[in-house]
Amino acid sequence: MKIKMLSVFALSCFLLFGGSQALAHNIWINPENHYPKVGETLEIGLGWGHTYPASRVDQEMKPGTLAYMQVLDPDGMKVEPEMISEKRYKLKIEKEGIYLVTAGIKPGVFTMTPRGRQWSDKKGVENAISCTSFSIEAKTIMIAGENDERLGAVTGQELEIIPLSNPKNIKPGDKLNLKVLFRGKAVEGVTVNATFAGYTSQGQSKDVAPHRDPKGHKPSFPVSTVTDSEGKAAVSVTEPGYWMIVVSHRSPYPDKETCDEYMHNMAFTFEVR
């Protein structure tokens, strides 16, 4: 079946990938406090863009871009945060334990042609070169108190980062152990990049959106590693502050006449004190 794109979302995609270069944005989650107390009400913001500045805010996310924002409480039950705007929410912490927060933009598809990028699958264009079906999601955890029994709980995102060590106990110089799942299964050989809010190289904020740059340039991260045969990796934490772990995974599309590959991007945020 042909993948159809709404004209409004096509505009969002133009802002997503911008111009002629094959760039991608990331979405990430910015809790006001990663380690709240029971009874506290806190704000949860959504970050969007290419760089992860000290403010954790890069660009404005266009209205209608967000597909979902979900919170699971320490019992694994969905809780509804108060919506301030599409990118800002309030949540009262009612229980001790792990809160899992996830978000994602509306998925889409684009095809490269001799005339440039077209917002359609290969069946909707002439002289298709390559087609990508993309999904961009985010995850974070908030920990109230000392109960971390659900630290490794799965939320069901297609590409998911599972922390295996409690970020609350991580100090600069330690490592955060994690596991990467793709469609529920551990995935080997995935590059795991990590950076902290405000990181710069040669005075410039660095790109945190995994992509294929047509000029061959690659984003620069202070920490990078690769998952092993069990999908596990250890990220060296060099600084206190807010951190983002970024993974990207590509897989074959089942119907090559329609599209060539899936691209899944995931950003996991946590705080080191």
Coordinates of C-alpha atoms in Angstrom, one line a residue, residues 108-215:
G108 CA 7.0 9.7 8.0
V109 CA 8.7 8.8 4.8
F110 CA 10.8 10.5 2.1
T111 CA 12.4 9.5 -1.2
M112 CA 15.5 10.9 -2.7
T113 CA 15.3 11.6 -6.5
P114 CA 17.4 13.4 -9.1
R115 CA 15.3 16.5 -8.2
G116 CA 15.9 16.2 -4.5
R117 CA 13.9 14.9 -1.6
Q118 CA 10.2 14.1 -2.1
W119 CA 7.8 13.5 0.8
S120 CA 6.4 10.2 -0.5
D121 CA 7.4 6.5 -0.9
K122 CA 9.0 5.3 -4.1
K123 CA 5.6 4.6 -5.7
G124 CA 4.7 8.2 -5.5
V125 CA 7.6 9.7 -7.4
E126 CA 9.5 9.2 -10.6
N127 CA 13.2 8.1 -10.8
A128 CA 13.4 7.1 -7.2
I129 CA 16.9 6.7 -5.8
S130 CA 16.3 5.7 -2.2
C131 CA 13.5 5.8 0.3
T132 CA 13.6 6.1 4.1
S133 CA 10.7 5.5 6.5
F134 CA 11.7 7.4 9.8
S135 CA 10.7 7.2 13.4
I136 CA 12.1 9.6 16.1
E137 CA 11.5 9.0 19.7
A138 CA 12.7 9.9 23.2
K139 CA 12.8 8.5 26.7
T140 CA 13.8 9.5 30.2
I141 CA 13.4 8.3 33.8
M142 CA 12.6 10.1 37.0
I143 CA 13.3 8.5 40.3
A144 CA 11.3 9.4 43.5
G145 CA 13.0 8.0 46.6
E146 CA 15.2 4.9 46.6
N147 CA 12.9 2.3 44.9
D148 CA 14.4 1.5 41.5
E149 CA 12.7 -1.9 40.9
R150 CA 11.4 -0.9 37.5
L151 CA 14.6 0.7 36.3
G152 CA 14.8 -1.9 33.4
A153 CA 11.1 -1.9 32.5
V154 CA 10.3 -1.9 28.8
T155 CA 8.0 0.8 27.4
G156 CA 7.5 -0.8 24.0
Q157 CA 9.2 1.8 21.8
E158 CA 10.6 0.3 18.6
L159 CA 14.1 1.4 19.4
E160 CA 14.6 1.6 23.1
I161 CA 17.4 2.3 25.6
I162 CA 17.2 0.4 28.9
P163 CA 19.4 1.7 31.7
L164 CA 21.0 -1.1 33.7
S165 CA 22.5 1.1 36.3
N166 CA 20.7 3.7 38.4
P167 CA 21.7 7.2 37.2
K168 CA 21.0 8.5 40.7
N169 CA 24.1 6.6 41.9
I170 CA 26.3 7.6 39.0
K171 CA 29.1 10.1 39.6
P172 CA 31.5 11.7 37.2
G173 CA 34.1 9.1 36.3
D174 CA 31.6 6.3 36.6
K175 CA 29.9 4.4 33.7
L176 CA 26.2 4.1 33.0
N177 CA 25.4 0.5 31.8
L178 CA 22.6 0.2 29.3
K179 CA 21.0 -2.1 26.8
V180 CA 19.6 -1.3 23.4
L181 CA 16.5 -3.1 22.1
F182 CA 15.0 -3.0 18.6
R183 CA 11.5 -4.2 18.4
G184 CA 11.9 -5.9 21.8
K185 CA 15.2 -7.7 21.0
A186 CA 18.8 -6.9 21.9
V187 CA 20.7 -5.5 19.0
E188 CA 24.4 -5.9 18.4
G189 CA 26.8 -3.3 16.8
V190 CA 24.7 -0.2 17.4
T191 CA 26.8 2.9 17.9
V192 CA 25.9 4.6 21.3
N193 CA 26.8 8.3 21.4
A194 CA 26.6 10.4 24.5
T195 CA 27.0 14.1 25.3
F196 CA 26.2 16.5 28.1
A197 CA 24.1 19.7 27.9
G198 CA 26.4 22.6 26.8
Y199 CA 29.1 20.5 25.3
T200 CA 31.0 22.3 22.6
S201 CA 34.0 21.5 20.4
Q202 CA 36.1 24.4 19.1
G203 CA 33.5 26.8 20.5
Q204 CA 30.6 25.3 18.6
S205 CA 27.6 23.3 19.9
K206 CA 27.7 19.9 18.5
D207 CA 25.0 18.1 16.5
V208 CA 23.1 15.5 18.5
A209 CA 20.8 14.3 15.7
P210 CA 22.1 11.1 14.0
H211 CA 22.1 11.4 10.3
R212 CA 23.9 10.8 7.1
D213 CA 25.7 13.9 6.0
P214 CA 26.0 14.0 2.2
K215 CA 29.5 15.6 2.6

